[in-house]
Coordinates of C-alpha atoms and ligand atoms in Angstrom, one line a residue:
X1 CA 11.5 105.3 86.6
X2 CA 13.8 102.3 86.1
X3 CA 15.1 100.8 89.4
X4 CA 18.6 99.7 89.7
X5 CA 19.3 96.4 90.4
X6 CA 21.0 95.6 93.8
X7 CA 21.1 92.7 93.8
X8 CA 23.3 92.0 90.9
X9 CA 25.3 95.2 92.2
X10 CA 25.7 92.9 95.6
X11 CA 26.2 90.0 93.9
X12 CA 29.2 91.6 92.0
X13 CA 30.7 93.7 95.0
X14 CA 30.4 89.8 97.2
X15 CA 32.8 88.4 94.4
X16 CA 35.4 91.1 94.2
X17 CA 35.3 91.6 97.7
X18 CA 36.3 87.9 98.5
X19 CA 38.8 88.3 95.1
X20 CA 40.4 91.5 97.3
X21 CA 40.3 90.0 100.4
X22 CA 42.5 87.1 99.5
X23 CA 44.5 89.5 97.8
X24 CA 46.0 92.5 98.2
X25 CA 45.0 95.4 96.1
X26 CA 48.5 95.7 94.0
X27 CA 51.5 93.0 93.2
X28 CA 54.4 93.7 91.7
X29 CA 54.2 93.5 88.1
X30 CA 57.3 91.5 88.2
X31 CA 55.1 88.0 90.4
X32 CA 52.2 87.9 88.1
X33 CA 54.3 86.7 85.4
X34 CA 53.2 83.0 83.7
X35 CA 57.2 82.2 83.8
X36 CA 57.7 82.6 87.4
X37 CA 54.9 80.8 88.7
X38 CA 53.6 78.5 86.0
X39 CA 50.1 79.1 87.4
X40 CA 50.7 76.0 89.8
X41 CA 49.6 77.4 92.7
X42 CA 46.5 78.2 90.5
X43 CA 45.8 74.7 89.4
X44 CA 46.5 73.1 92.7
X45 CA 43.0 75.6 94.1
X46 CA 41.5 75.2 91.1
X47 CA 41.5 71.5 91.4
X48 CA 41.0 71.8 95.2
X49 CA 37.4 73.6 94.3
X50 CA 36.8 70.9 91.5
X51 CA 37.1 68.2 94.4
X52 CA 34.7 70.0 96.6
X53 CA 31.9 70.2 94.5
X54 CA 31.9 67.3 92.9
X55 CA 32.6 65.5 96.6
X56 CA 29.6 67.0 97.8
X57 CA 27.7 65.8 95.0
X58 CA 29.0 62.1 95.3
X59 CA 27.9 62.2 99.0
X60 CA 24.7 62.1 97.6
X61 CA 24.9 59.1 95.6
X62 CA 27.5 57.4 97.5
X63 CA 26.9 54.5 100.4
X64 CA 29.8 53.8 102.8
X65 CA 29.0 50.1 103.9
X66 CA 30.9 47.2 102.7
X67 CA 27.6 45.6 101.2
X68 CA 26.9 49.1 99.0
X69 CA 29.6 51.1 98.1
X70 CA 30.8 49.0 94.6
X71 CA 27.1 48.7 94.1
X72 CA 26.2 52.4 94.5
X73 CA 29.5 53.6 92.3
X74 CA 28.0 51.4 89.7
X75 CA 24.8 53.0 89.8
X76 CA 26.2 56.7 89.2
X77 CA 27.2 55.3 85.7
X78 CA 24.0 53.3 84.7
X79 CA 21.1 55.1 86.6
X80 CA 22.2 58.7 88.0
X81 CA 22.6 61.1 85.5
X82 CA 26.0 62.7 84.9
X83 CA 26.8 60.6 88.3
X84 CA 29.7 58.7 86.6
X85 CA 31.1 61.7 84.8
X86 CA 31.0 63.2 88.4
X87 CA 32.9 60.4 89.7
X88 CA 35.4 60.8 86.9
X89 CA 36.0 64.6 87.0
X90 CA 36.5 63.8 90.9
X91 CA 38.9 61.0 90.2
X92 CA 40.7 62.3 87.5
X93 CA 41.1 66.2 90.0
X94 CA 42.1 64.2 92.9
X95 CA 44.7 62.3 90.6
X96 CA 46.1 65.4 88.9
X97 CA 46.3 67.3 92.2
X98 CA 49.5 64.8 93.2
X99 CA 51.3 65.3 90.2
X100 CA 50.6 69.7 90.3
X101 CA 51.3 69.8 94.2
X102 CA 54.5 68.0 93.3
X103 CA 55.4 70.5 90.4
X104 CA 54.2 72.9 93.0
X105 CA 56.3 72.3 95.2
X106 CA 59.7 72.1 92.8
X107 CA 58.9 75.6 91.5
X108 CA 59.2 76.8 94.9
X109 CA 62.7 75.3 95.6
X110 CA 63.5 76.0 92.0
X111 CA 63.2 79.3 92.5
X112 CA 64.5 80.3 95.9
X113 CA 60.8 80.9 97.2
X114 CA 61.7 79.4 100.7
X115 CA 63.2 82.2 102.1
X116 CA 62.6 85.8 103.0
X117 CA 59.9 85.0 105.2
X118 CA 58.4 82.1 103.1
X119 CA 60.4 79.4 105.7
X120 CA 57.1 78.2 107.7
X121 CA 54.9 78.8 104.3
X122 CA 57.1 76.0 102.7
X123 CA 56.5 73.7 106.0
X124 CA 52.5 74.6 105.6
X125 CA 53.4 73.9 101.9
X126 CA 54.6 70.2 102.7
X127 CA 51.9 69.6 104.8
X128 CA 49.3 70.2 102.2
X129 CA 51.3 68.0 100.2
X130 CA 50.9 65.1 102.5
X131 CA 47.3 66.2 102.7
X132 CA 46.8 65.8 99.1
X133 CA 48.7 62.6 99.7
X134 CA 46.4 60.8 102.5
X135 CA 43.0 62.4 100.3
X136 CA 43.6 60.4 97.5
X137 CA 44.6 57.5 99.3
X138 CA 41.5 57.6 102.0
X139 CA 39.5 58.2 98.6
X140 CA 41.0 55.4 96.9
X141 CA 39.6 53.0 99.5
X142 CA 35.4 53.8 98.5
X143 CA 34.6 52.0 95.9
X144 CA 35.4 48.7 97.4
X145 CA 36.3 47.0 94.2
X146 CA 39.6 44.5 93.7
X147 CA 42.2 47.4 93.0
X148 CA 40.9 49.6 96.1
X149 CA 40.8 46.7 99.1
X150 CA 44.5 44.9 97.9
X151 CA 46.0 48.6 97.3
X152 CA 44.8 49.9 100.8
X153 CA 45.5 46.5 102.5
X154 CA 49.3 46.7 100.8
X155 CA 50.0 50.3 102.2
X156 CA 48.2 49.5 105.2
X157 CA 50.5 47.1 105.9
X158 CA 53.6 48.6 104.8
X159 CA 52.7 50.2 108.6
X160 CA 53.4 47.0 110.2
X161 CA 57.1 47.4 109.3
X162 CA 57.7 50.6 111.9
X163 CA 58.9 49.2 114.8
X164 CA 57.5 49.4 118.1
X165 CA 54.2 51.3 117.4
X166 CA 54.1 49.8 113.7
X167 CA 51.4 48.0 114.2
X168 CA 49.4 50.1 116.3
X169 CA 49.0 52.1 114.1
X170 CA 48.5 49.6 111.4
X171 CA 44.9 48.8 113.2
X172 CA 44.2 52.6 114.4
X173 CA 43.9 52.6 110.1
X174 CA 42.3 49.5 109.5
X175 CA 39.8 49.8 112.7
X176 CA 40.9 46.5 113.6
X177 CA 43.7 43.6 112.1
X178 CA 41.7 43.5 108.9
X179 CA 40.6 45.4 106.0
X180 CA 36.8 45.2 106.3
X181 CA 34.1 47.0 107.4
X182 CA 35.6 49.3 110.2
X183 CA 38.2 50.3 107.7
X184 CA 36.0 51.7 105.3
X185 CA 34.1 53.4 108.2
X186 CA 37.4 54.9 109.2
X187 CA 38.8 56.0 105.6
X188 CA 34.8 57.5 104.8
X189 CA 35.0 59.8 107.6
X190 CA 38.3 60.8 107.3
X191 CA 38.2 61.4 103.4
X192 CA 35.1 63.5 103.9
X193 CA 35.1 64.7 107.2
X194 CA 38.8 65.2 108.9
X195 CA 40.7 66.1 105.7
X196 CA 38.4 68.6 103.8
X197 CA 38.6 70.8 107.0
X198 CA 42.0 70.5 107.1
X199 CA 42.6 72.0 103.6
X200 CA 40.4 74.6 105.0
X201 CA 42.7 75.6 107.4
X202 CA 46.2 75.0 106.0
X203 CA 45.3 76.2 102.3
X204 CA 44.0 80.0 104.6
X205 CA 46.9 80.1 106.4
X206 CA 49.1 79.3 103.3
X207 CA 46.9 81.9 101.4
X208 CA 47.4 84.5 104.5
X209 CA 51.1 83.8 104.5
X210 CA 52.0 84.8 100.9
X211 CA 50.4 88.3 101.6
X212 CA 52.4 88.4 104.8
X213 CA 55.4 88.3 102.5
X214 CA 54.5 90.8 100.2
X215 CA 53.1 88.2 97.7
X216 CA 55.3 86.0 95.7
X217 CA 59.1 86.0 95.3
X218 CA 61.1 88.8 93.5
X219 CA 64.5 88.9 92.4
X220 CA 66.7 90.5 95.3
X221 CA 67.2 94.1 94.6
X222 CA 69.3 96.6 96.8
X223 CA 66.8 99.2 95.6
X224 CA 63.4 98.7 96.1
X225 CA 62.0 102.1 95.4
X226 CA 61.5 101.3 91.5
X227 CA 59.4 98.0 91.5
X228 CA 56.3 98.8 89.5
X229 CA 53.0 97.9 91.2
X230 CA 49.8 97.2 89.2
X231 CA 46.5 96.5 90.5
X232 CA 45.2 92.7 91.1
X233 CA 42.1 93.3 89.4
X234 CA 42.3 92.7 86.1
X235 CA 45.7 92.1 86.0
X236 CA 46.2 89.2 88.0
X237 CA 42.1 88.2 88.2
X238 CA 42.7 87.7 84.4
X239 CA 45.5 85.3 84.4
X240 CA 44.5 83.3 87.5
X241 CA 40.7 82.8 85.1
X242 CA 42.8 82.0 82.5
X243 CA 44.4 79.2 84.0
X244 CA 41.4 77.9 86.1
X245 CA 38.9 78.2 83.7
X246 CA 41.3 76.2 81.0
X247 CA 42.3 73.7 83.1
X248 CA 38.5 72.8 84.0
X249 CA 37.4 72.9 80.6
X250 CA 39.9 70.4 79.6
X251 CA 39.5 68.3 82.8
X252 CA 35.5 68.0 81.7
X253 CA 36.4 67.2 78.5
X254 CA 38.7 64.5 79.8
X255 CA 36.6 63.2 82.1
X256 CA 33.8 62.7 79.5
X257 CA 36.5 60.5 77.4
X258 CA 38.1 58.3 80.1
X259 CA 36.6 56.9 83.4
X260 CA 37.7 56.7 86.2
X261 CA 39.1 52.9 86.7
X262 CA 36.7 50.5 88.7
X263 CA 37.8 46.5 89.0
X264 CA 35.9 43.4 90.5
X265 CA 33.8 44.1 93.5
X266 CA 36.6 43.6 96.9
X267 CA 37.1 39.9 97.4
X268 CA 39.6 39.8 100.5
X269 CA 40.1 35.8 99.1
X270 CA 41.8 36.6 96.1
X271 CA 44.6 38.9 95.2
X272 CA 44.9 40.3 91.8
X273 CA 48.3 39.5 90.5
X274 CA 50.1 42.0 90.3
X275 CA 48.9 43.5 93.5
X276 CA 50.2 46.9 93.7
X277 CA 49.7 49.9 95.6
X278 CA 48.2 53.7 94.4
X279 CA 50.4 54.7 91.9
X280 CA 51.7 57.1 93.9
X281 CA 53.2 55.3 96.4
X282 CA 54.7 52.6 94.1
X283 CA 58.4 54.3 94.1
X284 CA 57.9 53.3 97.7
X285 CA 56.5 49.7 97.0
X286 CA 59.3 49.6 94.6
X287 CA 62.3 50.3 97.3
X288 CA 60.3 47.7 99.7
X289 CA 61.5 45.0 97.2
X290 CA 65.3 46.3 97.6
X291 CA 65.6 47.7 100.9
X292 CA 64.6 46.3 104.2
X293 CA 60.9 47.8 105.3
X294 CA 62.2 49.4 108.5
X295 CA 64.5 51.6 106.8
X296 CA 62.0 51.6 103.5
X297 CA 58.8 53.0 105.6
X298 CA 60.7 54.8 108.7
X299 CA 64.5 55.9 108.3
X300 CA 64.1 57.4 104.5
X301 CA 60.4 59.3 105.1
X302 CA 61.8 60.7 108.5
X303 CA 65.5 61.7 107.0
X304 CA 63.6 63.3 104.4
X305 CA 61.3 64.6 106.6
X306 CA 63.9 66.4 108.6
X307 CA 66.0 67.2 105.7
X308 CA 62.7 69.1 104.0
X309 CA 61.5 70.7 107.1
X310 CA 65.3 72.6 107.7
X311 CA 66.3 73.0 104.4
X312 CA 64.8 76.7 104.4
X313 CA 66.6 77.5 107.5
X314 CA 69.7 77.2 106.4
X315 CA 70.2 80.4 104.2
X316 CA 73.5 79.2 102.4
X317 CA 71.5 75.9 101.0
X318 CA 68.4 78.4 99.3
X319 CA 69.1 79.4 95.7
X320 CA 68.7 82.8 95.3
X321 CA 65.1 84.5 95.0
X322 CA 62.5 84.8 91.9
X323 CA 65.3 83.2 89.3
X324 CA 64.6 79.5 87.8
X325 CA 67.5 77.7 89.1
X326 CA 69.3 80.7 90.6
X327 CA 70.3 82.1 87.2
X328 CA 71.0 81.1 83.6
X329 CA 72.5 78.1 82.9
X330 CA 71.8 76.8 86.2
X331 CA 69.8 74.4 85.3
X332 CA 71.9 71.8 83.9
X333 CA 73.0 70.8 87.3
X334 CA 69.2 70.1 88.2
X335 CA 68.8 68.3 85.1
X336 CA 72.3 66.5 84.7
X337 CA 71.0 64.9 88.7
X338 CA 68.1 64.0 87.5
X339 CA 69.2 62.3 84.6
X340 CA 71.8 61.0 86.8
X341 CA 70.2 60.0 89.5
X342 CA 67.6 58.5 87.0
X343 CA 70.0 56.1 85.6
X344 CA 72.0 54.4 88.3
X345 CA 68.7 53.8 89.9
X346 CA 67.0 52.4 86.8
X347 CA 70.3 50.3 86.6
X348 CA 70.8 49.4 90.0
X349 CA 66.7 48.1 90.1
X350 CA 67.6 45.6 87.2
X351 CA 71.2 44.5 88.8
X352 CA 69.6 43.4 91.9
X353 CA 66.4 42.1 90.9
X354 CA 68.4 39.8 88.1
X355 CA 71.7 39.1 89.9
X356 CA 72.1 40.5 93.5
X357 CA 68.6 38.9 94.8
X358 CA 69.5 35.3 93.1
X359 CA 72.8 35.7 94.9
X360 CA 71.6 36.3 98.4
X361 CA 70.3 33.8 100.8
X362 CA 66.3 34.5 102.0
X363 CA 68.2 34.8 105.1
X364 CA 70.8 37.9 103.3
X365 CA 67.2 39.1 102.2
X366 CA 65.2 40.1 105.4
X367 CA 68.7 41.2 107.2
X368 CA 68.7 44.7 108.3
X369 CA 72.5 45.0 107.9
X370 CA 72.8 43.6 104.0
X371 CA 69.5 44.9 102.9
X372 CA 69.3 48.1 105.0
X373 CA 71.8 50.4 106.8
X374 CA 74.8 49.1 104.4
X375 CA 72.9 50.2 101.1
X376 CA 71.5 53.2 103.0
X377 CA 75.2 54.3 104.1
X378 CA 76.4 54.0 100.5
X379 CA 73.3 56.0 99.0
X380 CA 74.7 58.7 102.3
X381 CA 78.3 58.3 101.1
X382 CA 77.5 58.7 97.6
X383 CA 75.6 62.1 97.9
X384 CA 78.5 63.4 100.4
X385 CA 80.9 62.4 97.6
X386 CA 78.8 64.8 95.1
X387 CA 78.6 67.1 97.6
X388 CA 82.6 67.5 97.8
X389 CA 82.9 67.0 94.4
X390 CA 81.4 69.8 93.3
X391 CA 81.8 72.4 96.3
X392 CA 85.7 71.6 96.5
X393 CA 86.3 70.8 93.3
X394 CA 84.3 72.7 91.2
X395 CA 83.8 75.3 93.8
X396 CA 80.4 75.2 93.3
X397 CA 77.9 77.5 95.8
X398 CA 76.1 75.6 98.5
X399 CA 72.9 76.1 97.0
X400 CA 74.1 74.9 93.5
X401 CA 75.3 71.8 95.5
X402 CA 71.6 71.5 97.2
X403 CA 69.8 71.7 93.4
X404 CA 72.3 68.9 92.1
X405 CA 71.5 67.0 95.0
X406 CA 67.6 67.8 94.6
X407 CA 68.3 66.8 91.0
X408 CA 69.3 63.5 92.3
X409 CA 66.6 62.6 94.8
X410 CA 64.0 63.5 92.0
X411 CA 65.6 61.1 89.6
X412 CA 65.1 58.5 91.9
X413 CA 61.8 59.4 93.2
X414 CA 60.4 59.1 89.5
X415 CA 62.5 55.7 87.9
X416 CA 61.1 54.0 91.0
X417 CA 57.9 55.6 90.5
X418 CA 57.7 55.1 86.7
X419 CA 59.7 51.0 86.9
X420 CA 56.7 50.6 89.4
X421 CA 54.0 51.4 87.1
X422 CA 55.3 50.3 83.8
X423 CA 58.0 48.2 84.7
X424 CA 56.5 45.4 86.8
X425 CA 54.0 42.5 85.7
X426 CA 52.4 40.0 87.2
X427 CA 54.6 38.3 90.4
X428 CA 56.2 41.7 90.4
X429 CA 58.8 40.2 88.0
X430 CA 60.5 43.3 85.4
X431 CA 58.9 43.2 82.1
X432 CA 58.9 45.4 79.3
X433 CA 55.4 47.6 79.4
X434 CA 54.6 46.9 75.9
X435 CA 53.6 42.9 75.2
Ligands
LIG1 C1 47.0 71.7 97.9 C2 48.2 72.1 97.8 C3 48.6 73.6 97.6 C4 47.9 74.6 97.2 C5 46.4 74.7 96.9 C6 48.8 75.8 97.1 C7 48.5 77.1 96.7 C8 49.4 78.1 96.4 C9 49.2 79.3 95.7 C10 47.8 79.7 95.1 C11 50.3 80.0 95.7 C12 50.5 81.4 95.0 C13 50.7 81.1 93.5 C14 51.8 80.2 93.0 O1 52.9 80.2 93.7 O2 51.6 79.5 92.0 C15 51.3 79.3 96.5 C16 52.6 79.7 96.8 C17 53.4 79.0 97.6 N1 53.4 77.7 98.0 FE1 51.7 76.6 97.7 N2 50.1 75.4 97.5 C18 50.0 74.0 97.7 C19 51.1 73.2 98.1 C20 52.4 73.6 98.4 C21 53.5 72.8 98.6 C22 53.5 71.3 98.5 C23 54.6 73.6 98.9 C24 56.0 73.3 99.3 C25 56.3 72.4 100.1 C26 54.1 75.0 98.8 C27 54.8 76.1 99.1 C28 54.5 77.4 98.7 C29 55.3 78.6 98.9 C30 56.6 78.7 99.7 C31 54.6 79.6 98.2 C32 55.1 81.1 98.0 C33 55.8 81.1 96.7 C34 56.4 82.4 96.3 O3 56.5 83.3 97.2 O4 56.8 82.6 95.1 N3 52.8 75.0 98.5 N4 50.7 78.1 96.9

């Protein structure tokens, strides 16, 4: 007589088991579809995982002294095999992750998912995002080369600027005044120590959150007796496999073509020139040449900090639930501000790097008033003057006010982001990207 085989039987019920657990058994037929969620969620675990396993496997040809690391990075590609293809799936994850948090994190406010009980999953939601944030920059740090040490010892140093404990903090970082040694002790244990567990924790209770509110947003019904339920498995299982398993496949098969960038071993002598920061902090590195770095590194993060962290608290500001932009033809006003906001910052950059900065003394420069609370009050004053516009004016809702607005900010998050990248050449003057 044949035997069944248990443990294959085991093996199956383990996997569905886990699948239910951080499931629920149903969703509403209406949350599993493609258009609502744009599978980011998805991609942002998937790529999670990715960074996990390959992490682990880079422990194990990775060595965290100041003498080793460039040295052992360059041995993945030329004596470990696979090792640099390893290095670059990890790179290219950790990269990615940034830009799907980000979009992440729009398609929730795009479509009212902040309220309804979603208010402290948005503020578990932010701090993932500054998780994902701190990883790539603690990661950025290890293989010791010319871009890593000039990149970390520019944000490092953007610290400085906060006033009073600015520079405490600046050496709690650096494990001392200097990038050197301690540092990359420090940013070793806290890439792959102190911030894995803490996507452990944050991503569960994120995950435990979205069952607590009945899994993702719906449109706002009066009756609630007709939503049709269908079960996770396959229905959902399918999707979320379809999206992880293509967006792995085509992260391999990138990460075979490209690899992952590696410069000059660290010489704390010589700066390259340009020396710029990770790419995604160059919007900020970008406003540092503009605005004074007190209101640069610590007025505008903790505004928006504050801003972020109420916004789903105040019901009148949330577009309404499970609709892209709180209904047809919405959008434009999310996409006019961010064209918008795009523009006069894109213009604004070239005016005072060519005219304004010639104009004002080095003194004008490094003064608080000229180069920091007057501009800031104007940006203020500029939004309010939106605001009015279109909520006396136009009599626009609150929360059509809010997406303009959010329009706006992400205008000017990316044209300082993208002039940062492309834009600036060696001495940090504006060039053109191409020649
Ligand atoms: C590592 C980063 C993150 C991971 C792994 C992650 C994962 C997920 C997943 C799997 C979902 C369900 C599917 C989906 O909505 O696509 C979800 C929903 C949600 N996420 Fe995230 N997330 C992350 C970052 C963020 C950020 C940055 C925010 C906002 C600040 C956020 C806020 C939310 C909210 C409010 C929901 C519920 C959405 C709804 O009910 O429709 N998450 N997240």
């Amino acid at each position: 007589m044949e035997m069944p085989d248990h443990r294959e039987n085991r093996g199956r019920s383990l996997l569905s088991d886990f699948l239910i657990h951080i499931h629920p058994r149903t969703v509403p037929v209406e949350t599993i579809r493609f258009s609502l969620s744009l599978g980011l969620g998805g991609m942002a675990v998937t790529l999670l995982c990715v960074l996990f396993v390959t992490g682990l496997f880079q422990l194990l040809m990775y060595s965290p002294g100041t003498e080793t690391a460039y040295q052992s990075i360059q041995l993945m590609y030329s004596e470990i095999p696979l090792g640099g293809w390893i290095r670059n799936i990890h790179f290219w994850a950790g990269n990615l992750l940034v830009i799907v948090a980000f979009l992440h994190l729009l398609r929730v406010f795009l479509t009212g998912a902040l309220r309804d009980g979603r208010q402290l999953n948005w503020i578990i939601g932010l701090v993932l995002f500054f998780l994902v944030l701190f990883a790539n920059f603690s990661g950025y740090l290890l293989p010791w080369d010319q871009l890593a040490f000039w990149a970390v010892t520019i944000f490092t140093g953007m610290f400085g600027y906060i006033p009073l404990f600015g520079n405490w903090l600046m050496q709690l970082l650096r494990g001392g005044n200097e990038v050197g040694a301690f540092t990359l002790a420090n940013f070793y244990a806290i890439h792959v120590g102190i911030i894995p567990f803490c996507f452990v924790v944050f991503c569960a209770w994120h995950f435990w959150l979205i069952r607590k509110a009945g899994g993702l947003v719906q449109v706002e019904r009066s009756d609630t007796t007709n939503i049709i339920r269908v079960p996770v498995v396959p229905n959902l299982i399918s999707r979320e496999a379809a999206v992880g398993f293509g967006l792995v496949g085509a992260l391999l098969l990138f990460a075979s073509v490209f690899d992952a960038p590696l410069a000059e071993p660290a010489n704390p002598a010589m700066s390259p020139n340009p020396a710029k920061a990770a790419w995604y902090f160059l919007g900020l590195q970008e406003l540092l040449m503009h605005l004074h770095p007190t209101i640069v590194i610590l007025v505008i993060p903790v505004l928006s900090l504050v801003v972020l962290v109420l916004l789903p608290y105040k019901a009148s500001a949330v577009l309404p639930a499970g609709k892209w932009f709180g209904g047809a033809g919405e959008g434009l006003k999310f996409i006019g501000g961010l064209g918008g906001g795009a523009g006069v910052t894109f213009f604004l950059v070239f005016l005072d790097d060519k005219l304004i900065h010639a104009a004002v003394s080095q003194q004008g420069a490094a003064d608080i008033w000229m180069r920091g609370f007057i501009p800031l009050l104007v940006l203020i004053l500029s939004l309010f003057a939106v605001y009015q516009l279109l909520s006396r004016k136009w009599k626009t809702a609150q929360s059509g006010v809010v997406l303009a607005l959010a329009g706006i900010v992400t205008g000017i998050i990316l044209s300082l982001t993208i002039t940062g990248i492309w834009f600036r050449g060696p001495g940090m003057q504006l060039v053109l990207p191409i020649g």
